[in-house]
Amino acid sequence: MVPDKIVPDCMQAIVDSEFPFNFTMENLLSYMIYEGRKMYFVKAMIPEFNDTMLWGFSSRQMDFCHKYEGNMWSYLIDNKLLFNTDYMNIKRFTTEGPFTTAFSKESPARAASWLGYQIVNGYMEKNDNVTLQELMNETDFQRIMNKSKYNPK
């Protein structure tokens, strides 16, 4: 309900309606990549908006994501959460709230979705022949993960 977020929120609504989530692949990793893919599309459509506005994160929360990207990723791997299919667990990492409880009170809500965006961004950087339309039509999220060669430090 922030006026400056009307355009990014509308773009996300368009993505939701045009490219709905394929619920046959419901695990945390696929949901992260789906959410990351949506944000990649939004950023491609309205590149003039800064990341804090697109994500709805404060500057401190965005800094947290950049600083602790590797730690967040390690936490998900170490706790074997990437292929977890429990919807309540998926929501814990990818939906709105004050913060992502598993990471820290300084983390933003949806921090795992931000990680998904990093995966998608890596995929697009390493596969420059893939168009935005092809990305949005891709439903094999494991393929995106593998071809991204995502490995945060």
Coordinates of C-alpha atoms in Angstrom, one line a residue:
M1 CA 0.0 0.0 0.0
V2 CA 2.9 2.3 -0.8
P3 CA 2.2 4.7 -3.8
D4 CA 5.8 4.3 -5.1
K5 CA 5.2 0.5 -5.3
I6 CA 2.1 0.7 -7.5
V7 CA 4.0 0.1 -10.8
P8 CA 6.2 -2.8 -9.5
D9 CA 3.1 -4.4 -7.8
C10 CA 1.1 -4.2 -11.0
M11 CA 4.0 -5.7 -12.9
Q12 CA 4.1 -8.6 -10.5
A13 CA 0.3 -9.1 -10.8
I14 CA 0.7 -9.3 -14.6
V15 CA 3.5 -11.9 -14.2
D16 CA 1.3 -13.9 -11.7
S17 CA -1.6 -14.0 -14.2
E18 CA 0.5 -14.7 -17.3
F19 CA 3.0 -17.2 -15.9
P20 CA 1.3 -19.0 -13.0
F21 CA 3.3 -21.4 -10.8
N22 CA 3.2 -25.0 -11.8
F23 CA 2.2 -26.7 -8.6
T24 CA 3.3 -30.2 -9.8
M25 CA 6.9 -29.1 -8.8
E26 CA 6.2 -27.6 -5.4
N27 CA 9.3 -27.6 -3.3
L28 CA 11.2 -24.7 -1.8
L29 CA 13.8 -24.5 -4.6
S30 CA 11.3 -24.4 -7.4
Y31 CA 9.2 -21.8 -5.6
M32 CA 12.4 -19.7 -5.0
I33 CA 13.3 -19.8 -8.6
Y34 CA 9.7 -19.1 -9.7
E35 CA 9.6 -16.0 -7.5
G36 CA 13.1 -15.0 -8.7
R37 CA 12.0 -15.4 -12.3
K38 CA 9.0 -13.1 -11.6
M39 CA 11.3 -10.4 -10.2
Y40 CA 13.7 -10.8 -13.1
F41 CA 10.8 -10.1 -15.4
V42 CA 9.7 -7.1 -13.4
K43 CA 13.2 -5.7 -13.3
A44 CA 13.5 -6.2 -17.1
M45 CA 10.2 -4.3 -17.7
I46 CA 10.9 -1.4 -15.3
P47 CA 14.7 -1.2 -15.0
E48 CA 14.5 2.4 -13.7
F49 CA 13.2 1.2 -10.3
N50 CA 15.9 0.5 -7.8
D51 CA 16.0 -2.9 -6.1
T52 CA 14.8 -1.7 -2.7
M53 CA 11.6 -0.4 -4.4
L54 CA 11.1 -3.5 -6.5
W55 CA 11.6 -5.9 -3.6
G56 CA 10.0 -3.6 -0.9
F57 CA 13.2 -4.1 1.2
S58 CA 14.8 -1.3 3.2
S59 CA 18.4 -0.5 2.4
R60 CA 19.5 -2.4 5.5
Q61 CA 17.6 -5.5 4.4
M62 CA 19.0 -5.3 0.9
D63 CA 22.5 -5.0 2.5
F64 CA 21.8 -8.0 4.6
C65 CA 20.9 -10.1 1.6
H66 CA 24.1 -9.1 -0.2
K67 CA 26.3 -9.6 2.9
Y68 CA 24.8 -12.9 4.0
E69 CA 23.8 -14.5 0.7
G70 CA 26.3 -17.3 1.1
N71 CA 25.2 -17.9 4.7
M72 CA 21.5 -18.0 3.8
W73 CA 22.2 -20.5 0.9
S74 CA 24.4 -22.6 3.2
Y75 CA 21.6 -22.7 5.8
L76 CA 19.1 -24.0 3.2
I77 CA 21.5 -26.7 2.1
D78 CA 22.8 -27.7 5.5
N79 CA 19.2 -28.1 6.7
K80 CA 18.1 -30.0 3.6
L81 CA 15.4 -27.5 2.9
L82 CA 15.8 -26.9 -0.9
F83 CA 13.7 -29.9 -1.9
N84 CA 11.3 -29.7 1.1
T85 CA 7.7 -29.8 0.0
D86 CA 6.0 -28.7 3.2
Y87 CA 3.9 -25.7 2.2
M88 CA 4.2 -24.0 5.6
N89 CA 8.0 -24.3 5.3
I90 CA 7.9 -22.8 1.8
K91 CA 5.8 -19.9 3.0
R92 CA 8.3 -19.3 5.9
F93 CA 11.0 -18.4 3.4
T94 CA 9.0 -16.8 0.5
T95 CA 6.1 -14.8 1.7
E96 CA 5.5 -11.4 3.2
G97 CA 6.2 -10.8 6.9
P98 CA 8.5 -8.7 9.1
F99 CA 11.5 -10.9 8.4
T100 CA 12.6 -14.5 7.5
T101 CA 12.7 -16.2 10.9
A102 CA 15.2 -18.8 10.0
F103 CA 17.8 -16.2 9.0
S104 CA 17.6 -13.3 11.4
K105 CA 15.4 -10.4 12.5
E106 CA 17.6 -8.2 10.3
S107 CA 16.7 -10.2 7.2
P108 CA 13.8 -9.2 5.0
A109 CA 10.8 -11.4 4.5
R110 CA 11.0 -13.4 1.2
A111 CA 14.8 -13.6 1.6
A112 CA 14.8 -17.0 -0.1
S113 CA 12.9 -15.5 -3.1
W114 CA 15.8 -13.0 -3.4
L115 CA 18.1 -16.0 -3.5
G116 CA 15.9 -17.3 -6.3
Y117 CA 16.4 -14.1 -8.2
Q118 CA 20.2 -14.5 -7.8
I119 CA 19.9 -18.0 -9.3
V120 CA 17.8 -16.7 -12.2
N121 CA 20.1 -13.7 -12.8
G122 CA 23.1 -16.1 -12.9
Y123 CA 21.2 -18.4 -15.4
M124 CA 20.5 -15.5 -17.7
E125 CA 24.1 -14.2 -17.5
K126 CA 25.6 -17.6 -18.3
N127 CA 23.0 -18.3 -21.0
D128 CA 22.9 -15.1 -23.0
N129 CA 21.1 -16.8 -25.9
V130 CA 18.0 -17.3 -23.7
T131 CA 15.4 -14.7 -24.3
L132 CA 13.1 -13.2 -21.6
Q133 CA 10.2 -15.0 -23.2
E134 CA 12.1 -18.3 -23.1
L135 CA 12.9 -17.8 -19.5
M136 CA 9.3 -17.1 -18.6
N137 CA 8.1 -20.2 -20.5
E138 CA 10.7 -22.5 -18.8
T139 CA 9.1 -24.6 -16.2
D140 CA 12.0 -26.9 -15.4
F141 CA 13.3 -25.0 -12.4
Q142 CA 16.0 -27.6 -11.8
R143 CA 17.4 -26.9 -15.2
I144 CA 17.6 -23.2 -14.4
M145 CA 19.4 -24.0 -11.1
N146 CA 21.9 -26.3 -12.8
K147 CA 22.6 -24.0 -15.7
S148 CA 23.0 -21.0 -13.4
K149 CA 26.0 -22.6 -11.7
Y150 CA 24.9 -20.7 -8.7
N151 CA 27.4 -20.8 -5.9
P152 CA 27.4 -17.8 -3.6
K153 CA 30.6 -17.1 -1.7

